[in-house]
Amino acid sequence: MAAEQKSRPAVFTIPADRPFFNTLIAGLVDGSPTDLAAVTILLPSRRAARALREAFLAQSGGTPMLLPRMAALGDIDAEEIDLAGGDVIAGEADLLPAISDTRRLFLLSRLIMAWGRRRDGSAILPAQAAALARDLAKLIDQAHVERLGFGGLQTLVPVELARHWQVTLDFLAIVTEHWPAMLADEGVLDPADRQNRLLDAQRALWRGRPPTHPVIAAGFAGASPAVADLLSLVAVLPQGQVVLPGVDTSADAELWQAVRDDATHPQHALARLIDHLGLAYEDLPVWGGIAGKRPQRLALAREIMRPAAISERWRDLGRDLGHGGGQDLATALQGLARIDCAGPQDEATTIALLLRESLEDPDQTAMLVTPDRGLARRVAAELRRWKIDIDDSAGTPLNRTPPGLFLRLIAEAVLEDMAPVPLLALLKHPLAAGGMAVPEFRALVRRLELAVLRGPRPAPGLEGLRRAVAGKATELVLFVERIVEALEPLTLDQQVQVSLADALAGHIRTAEALAASDVTAGAERLWAGEAGEALALVVTEIHEAARDFPPLAPRDYPMLLETLLAGRVVRPRFGKHARLRIFGTLEARLQQADFVIMAGLNEGSWPGDAGHDPWMSRPMRRDFGLRPLEAQIGLAAHDFAGALLAPRVVLTRSLKSEGAPTVPSRWLLRLDTVLKACGLALPPAPPHAAWARLIDRPTEAPEPCQPPAPCPPVAARPRSLSVTEIETWMRDPYAIYARHVLDLRAIDPIDADPGAAERGTFIHAALDRFIRAYPKALPADPLDKLLAFGRQAFGESLDRPGVWAFWWPRFERIAAWVVEEMARRRGMIAAATEAKGSIELDGPAGTFILRAKADRIDLTPTGELVVIDYKTGRPPSTREIQAGLAPQLPLEALIAEQGGFADVEAAEVVALEFWRLSGGDPAGEVIYAGDAAHPPAVLAGEARAGLMALVAAFDDPATPYLAR
């Protein structure tokens, strides 16, 4: 028989400026000092339950005590509770289990892919289907939370609406026609549906047999209908009580009515709950009679959040706010400050300084509240300056943790056919060891990078990597075989579809093989720690849930895995610092600290965008019965207003983000408006932003460093240079010093396009072979022969995608132009190609040898010489040649006239030519060096005089090799 219920619901509130859990505990001890263990406390989330346990521990001073029983009910709209594991008490044995999130994702994905094939025959990729399935699952949960059926969907889309809404309605037939049958086949319930049934069962049990012990529901700032019904019952139980956080009982009736109509107001969800409880907000007693500490700050928060519909009241703020008008508001500003920073990094450094300063008071606690996880990571990094290790209580996305990123890099390397950048990212990951000692593995990765992965990309795939190291050091060949052996399980035949379970199994075998070291098994390293355990759990869920997922193309697997890992968060079990915390806005609810920093206060960040529903327009959501999307802004406003009531608060924002100006949060703009209406202003900003700009600035003014000007002894200076190095010697002497004295060489970039030098090598080699084969006359099929020599010259480089796609077509055009140009020059004989030559010059410090390698020297019918240089880039201008700044061809002419080239007798040089071989339009062009006033002989003489002056200058030990 049901016990008699109270005539009036026992509903209380704790002032928003009071620490909620500390005040709750104080009222508990005063109200039931005998046995806390007999009390059951219902809380909105597991996070709230943990915070309450920590508050009990702090109140007891570490003294052992029996705590009340705590049960988390959960609220799916808050997206913070796993409803499948709710801690409610009764009815669980009589209900079907809840379907796991991963299994539901796969089943909905199957239905979505089938819908795509049925509708227009187009395939929806598995990753796209999984993303749509996640959004569809949210819609299903929202409908269950609001106790709505999908039967009324057909009436939501009038004929006059856009056609795409009709398509959406057809898509949602998945929910109305197919999903219930699939759930029945699985023998499961949707998590939100099961949660509702559990709550209803608990309510029915307590209505028929009320508990004999105290039951307190605390901390609910809003509730789903099922939770609200249970709270209504708790409020009238003989020993039941409901304690709501921060109800503004001093607001007037006009304001409270506007709050009911404004989903963006922080008290809107509370207003709905209070109406559901059948109470008047102004009649709610204060829990334990504990009054608020800062009524002026509470009044300020009320005005900042005043609904737009009645914001005209701001005109009278100076007269009406509180009893003392502006004076009361000025009191509310004590302990409140605002700092506008130049950018996110400046904001992070400023916050770190504020948190570090708070530690000077041993009794003070501080917390940073921000929805910007990037900013939170920056702050944590800045705090390490002072060896302060602090974690982000909002957690880290699983795909950004070391093991999650390791799996992603493996999939990306395979997807990109072992391209150098993703392959090196994988091999340089901290978990990569390949069964070797980690230092040895790192050293071999660096050797592989220098030997193979810098410069143009090797041929794709594992076989291309093998060919790239063929002929290299034995250690590198064996190392690549080790990598290939580890990666082969995931290197699937791209032409054959594979089951998701098989692809995942191959992925895990690869990951464990690569993660193994010489002393630790790969599984032990990969699945260690909180992140490893969370990843192992997700992988197990995927493996179990994917048993009947359709086969997929191997190239679709990496993106599907990325989608499945997205949204999973690894949260720290315990805080790393006793007095400092970093919270997201959800995590900060019901938390209290002496000093609160609210950061990232820009529009789009806090509050974030209201977003959009992919399935329903706003009018459709309203007609269907779902809460408006703007309710999320109301939750963000609730978090802002709650944090604003801390004893000391600093508000921060960045003036720019990613180089673009930002818009202040609407609540900062409202704060400015309220203060302006009262003729007041915030206290001056603390100096921490200025300190942040100075923290990395040197204490002394830096002295400009002079460019390097080394003066090595003459014996160490080069005594032989090529004609191309002479130009470098003139323009940048330090480059000659670095190359010939220090013996330094620049390394190629990773995955580089074939550079001008390498392209030139290919083209030079092809033309050299062709001209050597046909020095006097062209063959019958000159173009075919030249292209054949080109294939020989390019060799295995043609396997590289960049070479085959970009430079071989250009060479084909170059070859056609060269054949045409050579046919035009009948009677010319190619006297030498790739001709090496040198002459000796007398310098002050001894003999100086000038070397050259002429691309081609032709002999005219009358016995003169023509020196030709192939240029795949831009040739020097006539002005540069005449000014002596580009002496290559004139110096080659000097060597030729003195008989310095082997197989080319000394003769007059009558022409100096650059053949510009670009492969563009035109494919080639002849550019002559010199003119009638500057024939080759004059240019050669001037070049010799300039070279002798240069040799003489650097034979002086006092002449430096300047960097220019």
JSON list of C-alpha atoms in Angstrom, two decimals, residues 129-269:
[
{"chain": "A", "resi": 129, "resn": "ALA", "atom": "CA", "xyz": [26.99, 6.38, -43.96]},
{"chain": "A", "resi": 130, "resn": "ALA", "atom": "CA", "xyz": [28.55, 6.17, -40.48]},
{"chain": "A", "resi": 131, "resn": "ALA", "atom": "CA", "xyz": [28.54, 9.96, -40.14]},
{"chain": "A", "resi": 132, "resn": "LEU", "atom": "CA", "xyz": [24.88, 10.11, -41.19]},
{"chain": "A", "resi": 133, "resn": "ALA", "atom": "CA", "xyz": [24.10, 7.25, -38.84]},
{"chain": "A", "resi": 134, "resn": "ARG", "atom": "CA", "xyz": [25.59, 9.15, -35.91]},
{"chain": "A", "resi": 135, "resn": "ASP", "atom": "CA", "xyz": [23.34, 12.15, -36.62]},
{"chain": "A", "resi": 136, "resn": "LEU", "atom": "CA", "xyz": [20.34, 9.87, -37.09]},
{"chain": "A", "resi": 137, "resn": "ALA", "atom": "CA", "xyz": [21.03, 8.16, -33.75]},
{"chain": "A", "resi": 138, "resn": "LYS", "atom": "CA", "xyz": [21.01, 11.59, -32.07]},
{"chain": "A", "resi": 139, "resn": "LEU", "atom": "CA", "xyz": [17.59, 12.30, -33.59]},
{"chain": "A", "resi": 140, "resn": "ILE", "atom": "CA", "xyz": [16.27, 8.95, -32.35]},
{"chain": "A", "resi": 141, "resn": "ASP", "atom": "CA", "xyz": [17.56, 9.67, -28.85]},
{"chain": "A", "resi": 142, "resn": "GLN", "atom": "CA", "xyz": [16.12, 13.18, -28.84]},
{"chain": "A", "resi": 143, "resn": "ALA", "atom": "CA", "xyz": [12.72, 11.82, -29.84]},
{"chain": "A", "resi": 144, "resn": "HIS", "atom": "CA", "xyz": [12.81, 9.20, -27.08]},
{"chain": "A", "resi": 145, "resn": "VAL", "atom": "CA", "xyz": [13.93, 11.77, -24.50]},
{"chain": "A", "resi": 146, "resn": "GLU", "atom": "CA", "xyz": [10.99, 14.00, -25.38]},
{"chain": "A", "resi": 147, "resn": "ARG", "atom": "CA", "xyz": [8.69, 10.93, -25.52]},
{"chain": "A", "resi": 148, "resn": "LEU", "atom": "CA", "xyz": [7.80, 11.56, -29.16]},
{"chain": "A", "resi": 149, "resn": "GLY", "atom": "CA", "xyz": [6.79, 9.03, -31.77]},
{"chain": "A", "resi": 150, "resn": "PHE", "atom": "CA", "xyz": [7.81, 9.18, -35.41]},
{"chain": "A", "resi": 151, "resn": "GLY", "atom": "CA", "xyz": [4.30, 8.51, -36.65]},
{"chain": "A", "resi": 152, "resn": "GLY", "atom": "CA", "xyz": [3.64, 12.21, -37.20]},
{"chain": "A", "resi": 153, "resn": "LEU", "atom": "CA", "xyz": [6.56, 12.76, -39.55]},
{"chain": "A", "resi": 154, "resn": "GLN", "atom": "CA", "xyz": [4.40, 12.62, -42.67]},
{"chain": "A", "resi": 155, "resn": "THR", "atom": "CA", "xyz": [2.55, 15.77, -41.63]},
{"chain": "A", "resi": 156, "resn": "LEU", "atom": "CA", "xyz": [5.73, 17.82, -41.09]},
{"chain": "A", "resi": 157, "resn": "VAL", "atom": "CA", "xyz": [6.55, 18.41, -44.75]},
{"chain": "A", "resi": 158, "resn": "PRO", "atom": "CA", "xyz": [3.82, 20.27, -46.63]},
{"chain": "A", "resi": 159, "resn": "VAL", "atom": "CA", "xyz": [3.90, 19.92, -50.39]},
{"chain": "A", "resi": 160, "resn": "GLU", "atom": "CA", "xyz": [4.91, 23.55, -50.85]},
{"chain": "A", "resi": 161, "resn": "LEU", "atom": "CA", "xyz": [8.23, 23.05, -49.02]},
{"chain": "A", "resi": 162, "resn": "ALA", "atom": "CA", "xyz": [11.47, 22.50, -50.92]},
{"chain": "A", "resi": 163, "resn": "ARG", "atom": "CA", "xyz": [11.95, 19.13, -52.57]},
{"chain": "A", "resi": 164, "resn": "HIS", "atom": "CA", "xyz": [14.99, 18.26, -50.46]},
{"chain": "A", "resi": 165, "resn": "TRP", "atom": "CA", "xyz": [12.74, 18.12, -47.37]},
{"chain": "A", "resi": 166, "resn": "GLN", "atom": "CA", "xyz": [10.64, 15.53, -49.21]},
{"chain": "A", "resi": 167, "resn": "VAL", "atom": "CA", "xyz": [13.85, 13.55, -49.79]},
{"chain": "A", "resi": 168, "resn": "THR", "atom": "CA", "xyz": [14.67, 13.88, -46.11]},
{"chain": "A", "resi": 169, "resn": "LEU", "atom": "CA", "xyz": [11.26, 12.56, -45.19]},
{"chain": "A", "resi": 170, "resn": "ASP", "atom": "CA", "xyz": [11.83, 9.56, -47.45]},
{"chain": "A", "resi": 171, "resn": "PHE", "atom": "CA", "xyz": [15.17, 9.02, -45.74]},
{"chain": "A", "resi": 172, "resn": "LEU", "atom": "CA", "xyz": [13.59, 9.10, -42.28]},
{"chain": "A", "resi": 173, "resn": "ALA", "atom": "CA", "xyz": [11.47, 6.14, -43.30]},
{"chain": "A", "resi": 174, "resn": "ILE", "atom": "CA", "xyz": [14.52, 4.24, -42.05]},
{"chain": "A", "resi": 175, "resn": "VAL", "atom": "CA", "xyz": [13.41, 5.18, -38.54]},
{"chain": "A", "resi": 176, "resn": "THR", "atom": "CA", "xyz": [9.70, 4.63, -38.97]},
{"chain": "A", "resi": 177, "resn": "GLU", "atom": "CA", "xyz": [9.67, 1.46, -41.08]},
{"chain": "A", "resi": 178, "resn": "HIS", "atom": "CA", "xyz": [12.94, -0.43, -40.67]},
{"chain": "A", "resi": 179, "resn": "TRP", "atom": "CA", "xyz": [14.57, 0.49, -37.39]},
{"chain": "A", "resi": 180, "resn": "PRO", "atom": "CA", "xyz": [11.92, -0.88, -34.97]},
{"chain": "A", "resi": 181, "resn": "ALA", "atom": "CA", "xyz": [12.02, -4.27, -36.71]},
{"chain": "A", "resi": 182, "resn": "MET", "atom": "CA", "xyz": [15.78, -4.32, -36.60]},
{"chain": "A", "resi": 183, "resn": "LEU", "atom": "CA", "xyz": [15.77, -3.56, -32.87]},
{"chain": "A", "resi": 184, "resn": "ALA", "atom": "CA", "xyz": [13.30, -6.39, -32.34]},
{"chain": "A", "resi": 185, "resn": "ASP", "atom": "CA", "xyz": [15.51, -8.79, -34.28]},
{"chain": "A", "resi": 186, "resn": "GLU", "atom": "CA", "xyz": [18.48, -7.78, -32.13]},
{"chain": "A", "resi": 187, "resn": "GLY", "atom": "CA", "xyz": [16.45, -8.08, -28.92]},
{"chain": "A", "resi": 188, "resn": "VAL", "atom": "CA", "xyz": [17.52, -4.64, -27.68]},
{"chain": "A", "resi": 189, "resn": "LEU", "atom": "CA", "xyz": [16.20, -1.15, -27.02]},
{"chain": "A", "resi": 190, "resn": "ASP", "atom": "CA", "xyz": [17.47, 2.29, -27.92]},
{"chain": "A", "resi": 191, "resn": "PRO", "atom": "CA", "xyz": [19.48, 3.63, -24.95]},
{"chain": "A", "resi": 192, "resn": "ALA", "atom": "CA", "xyz": [17.21, 6.64, -24.39]},
{"chain": "A", "resi": 193, "resn": "ASP", "atom": "CA", "xyz": [14.08, 4.48, -24.66]},
{"chain": "A", "resi": 194, "resn": "ARG", "atom": "CA", "xyz": [15.48, 2.04, -22.11]},
{"chain": "A", "resi": 195, "resn": "GLN", "atom": "CA", "xyz": [16.46, 4.91, -19.83]},
{"chain": "A", "resi": 196, "resn": "ASN", "atom": "CA", "xyz": [12.91, 6.24, -19.94]},
{"chain": "A", "resi": 197, "resn": "ARG", "atom": "CA", "xyz": [11.53, 2.81, -19.09]},
{"chain": "A", "resi": 198, "resn": "LEU", "atom": "CA", "xyz": [13.97, 2.44, -16.20]},
{"chain": "A", "resi": 199, "resn": "LEU", "atom": "CA", "xyz": [12.97, 5.80, -14.80]},
{"chain": "A", "resi": 200, "resn": "ASP", "atom": "CA", "xyz": [9.28, 5.00, -15.23]},
{"chain": "A", "resi": 201, "resn": "ALA", "atom": "CA", "xyz": [9.78, 1.65, -13.47]},
{"chain": "A", "resi": 202, "resn": "GLN", "atom": "CA", "xyz": [11.58, 3.37, -10.62]},
{"chain": "A", "resi": 203, "resn": "ARG", "atom": "CA", "xyz": [8.80, 5.92, -10.34]},
{"chain": "A", "resi": 204, "resn": "ALA", "atom": "CA", "xyz": [6.14, 3.20, -10.31]},
{"chain": "A", "resi": 205, "resn": "LEU", "atom": "CA", "xyz": [8.03, 1.28, -7.62]},
{"chain": "A", "resi": 206, "resn": "TRP", "atom": "CA", "xyz": [8.40, 4.33, -5.37]},
{"chain": "A", "resi": 207, "resn": "ARG", "atom": "CA", "xyz": [4.79, 5.38, -5.92]},
{"chain": "A", "resi": 208, "resn": "GLY", "atom": "CA", "xyz": [3.54, 2.00, -4.77]},
{"chain": "A", "resi": 209, "resn": "ARG", "atom": "CA", "xyz": [6.14, 1.45, -2.07]},
{"chain": "A", "resi": 210, "resn": "PRO", "atom": "CA", "xyz": [7.83, 4.72, -1.04]},
{"chain": "A", "resi": 211, "resn": "PRO", "atom": "CA", "xyz": [11.36, 4.31, 0.30]},
{"chain": "A", "resi": 212, "resn": "THR", "atom": "CA", "xyz": [11.81, 4.40, 4.05]},
{"chain": "A", "resi": 213, "resn": "HIS", "atom": "CA", "xyz": [15.08, 6.27, 3.79]},
{"chain": "A", "resi": 214, "resn": "PRO", "atom": "CA", "xyz": [15.73, 9.85, 2.65]},
{"chain": "A", "resi": 215, "resn": "VAL", "atom": "CA", "xyz": [15.92, 10.41, -1.12]},
{"chain": "A", "resi": 216, "resn": "ILE", "atom": "CA", "xyz": [17.37, 13.68, -2.37]},
{"chain": "A", "resi": 217, "resn": "ALA", "atom": "CA", "xyz": [17.52, 14.71, -6.03]},
{"chain": "A", "resi": 218, "resn": "ALA", "atom": "CA", "xyz": [20.11, 17.46, -6.40]},
{"chain": "A", "resi": 219, "resn": "GLY", "atom": "CA", "xyz": [21.78, 19.53, -9.10]},
{"chain": "A", "resi": 220, "resn": "PHE", "atom": "CA", "xyz": [19.23, 19.28, -11.92]},
{"chain": "A", "resi": 221, "resn": "ALA", "atom": "CA", "xyz": [19.32, 22.53, -13.92]},
{"chain": "A", "resi": 222, "resn": "GLY", "atom": "CA", "xyz": [16.81, 21.01, -16.34]},
{"chain": "A", "resi": 223, "resn": "ALA", "atom": "CA", "xyz": [15.41, 17.58, -17.06]},
{"chain": "A", "resi": 224, "resn": "SER", "atom": "CA", "xyz": [13.90, 15.37, -19.71]},
{"chain": "A", "resi": 225, "resn": "PRO", "atom": "CA", "xyz": [10.21, 14.50, -19.24]},
{"chain": "A", "resi": 226, "resn": "ALA", "atom": "CA", "xyz": [11.06, 11.11, -17.70]},
{"chain": "A", "resi": 227, "resn": "VAL", "atom": "CA", "xyz": [13.53, 12.63, -15.26]},
{"chain": "A", "resi": 228, "resn": "ALA", "atom": "CA", "xyz": [11.13, 15.48, -14.48]},
{"chain": "A", "resi": 229, "resn": "ASP", "atom": "CA", "xyz": [8.38, 12.96, -13.68]},
{"chain": "A", "resi": 230, "resn": "LEU", "atom": "CA", "xyz": [10.69, 11.13, -11.29]},
{"chain": "A", "resi": 231, "resn": "LEU", "atom": "CA", "xyz": [11.69, 14.40, -9.62]},
{"chain": "A", "resi": 232, "resn": "SER", "atom": "CA", "xyz": [8.00, 15.28, -9.21]},
{"chain": "A", "resi": 233, "resn": "LEU", "atom": "CA", "xyz": [7.52, 12.04, -7.33]},
{"chain": "A", "resi": 234, "resn": "VAL", "atom": "CA", "xyz": [10.68, 12.47, -5.21]},
{"chain": "A", "resi": 235, "resn": "ALA", "atom": "CA", "xyz": [9.46, 15.93, -4.18]},
{"chain": "A", "resi": 236, "resn": "VAL", "atom": "CA", "xyz": [6.30, 14.47, -2.61]},
{"chain": "A", "resi": 237, "resn": "LEU", "atom": "CA", "xyz": [7.80, 11.31, -1.07]},
{"chain": "A", "resi": 238, "resn": "PRO", "atom": "CA", "xyz": [7.60, 11.23, 2.73]},
{"chain": "A", "resi": 239, "resn": "GLN", "atom": "CA", "xyz": [11.38, 11.61, 2.96]},
{"chain": "A", "resi": 240, "resn": "GLY", "atom": "CA", "xyz": [12.00, 13.03, -0.49]},
{"chain": "A", "resi": 241, "resn": "GLN", "atom": "CA", "xyz": [13.55, 16.36, -1.35]},
{"chain": "A", "resi": 242, "resn": "VAL", "atom": "CA", "xyz": [14.58, 18.08, -4.58]},
{"chain": "A", "resi": 243, "resn": "VAL", "atom": "CA", "xyz": [17.38, 20.65, -4.49]},
{"chain": "A", "resi": 244, "resn": "LEU", "atom": "CA", "xyz": [17.71, 22.83, -7.60]},
{"chain": "A", "resi": 245, "resn": "PRO", "atom": "CA", "xyz": [20.81, 24.88, -8.41]},
{"chain": "A", "resi": 246, "resn": "GLY", "atom": "CA", "xyz": [20.61, 28.65, -8.53]},
{"chain": "A", "resi": 247, "resn": "VAL", "atom": "CA", "xyz": [16.94, 29.44, -9.11]},
{"chain": "A", "resi": 248, "resn": "ASP", "atom": "CA", "xyz": [16.60, 33.22, -9.26]},
{"chain": "A", "resi": 249, "resn": "THR", "atom": "CA", "xyz": [13.79, 33.57, -6.73]},
{"chain": "A", "resi": 250, "resn": "SER", "atom": "CA", "xyz": [14.17, 37.36, -6.59]},
{"chain": "A", "resi": 251, "resn": "ALA", "atom": "CA", "xyz": [13.29, 37.89, -10.27]},
{"chain": "A", "resi": 252, "resn": "ASP", "atom": "CA", "xyz": [10.03, 39.68, -11.01]},
{"chain": "A", "resi": 253, "resn": "ALA", "atom": "CA", "xyz": [7.06, 38.02, -12.70]},
{"chain": "A", "resi": 254, "resn": "GLU", "atom": "CA", "xyz": [7.62, 39.79, -16.02]},
{"chain": "A", "resi": 255, "resn": "LEU", "atom": "CA", "xyz": [11.20, 38.56, -16.20]},
{"chain": "A", "resi": 256, "resn": "TRP", "atom": "CA", "xyz": [10.25, 35.01, -15.25]},
{"chain": "A", "resi": 257, "resn": "GLN", "atom": "CA", "xyz": [7.58, 34.87, -17.94]},
{"chain": "A", "resi": 258, "resn": "ALA", "atom": "CA", "xyz": [10.10, 36.07, -20.53]},
{"chain": "A", "resi": 259, "resn": "VAL", "atom": "CA", "xyz": [12.51, 33.39, -19.30]},
{"chain": "A", "resi": 260, "resn": "ARG", "atom": "CA", "xyz": [9.89, 30.72, -20.02]},
{"chain": "A", "resi": 261, "resn": "ASP", "atom": "CA", "xyz": [9.68, 31.95, -23.63]},
{"chain": "A", "resi": 262, "resn": "ASP", "atom": "CA", "xyz": [13.41, 32.40, -24.28]},
{"chain": "A", "resi": 263, "resn": "ALA", "atom": "CA", "xyz": [15.29, 29.14, -24.89]},
{"chain": "A", "resi": 264, "resn": "THR", "atom": "CA", "xyz": [18.64, 30.97, -24.80]},
{"chain": "A", "resi": 265, "resn": "HIS", "atom": "CA", "xyz": [18.19, 32.16, -21.20]},
{"chain": "A", "resi": 266, "resn": "PRO", "atom": "CA", "xyz": [20.23, 30.34, -18.52]},
{"chain": "A", "resi": 267, "resn": "GLN", "atom": "CA", "xyz": [17.12, 29.84, -16.34]},
{"chain": "A", "resi": 268, "resn": "HIS", "atom": "CA", "xyz": [14.89, 28.57, -19.16]},
{"chain": "A", "resi": 269, "resn": "ALA", "atom": "CA", "xyz": [15.42, 24.85, -18.47]}
]
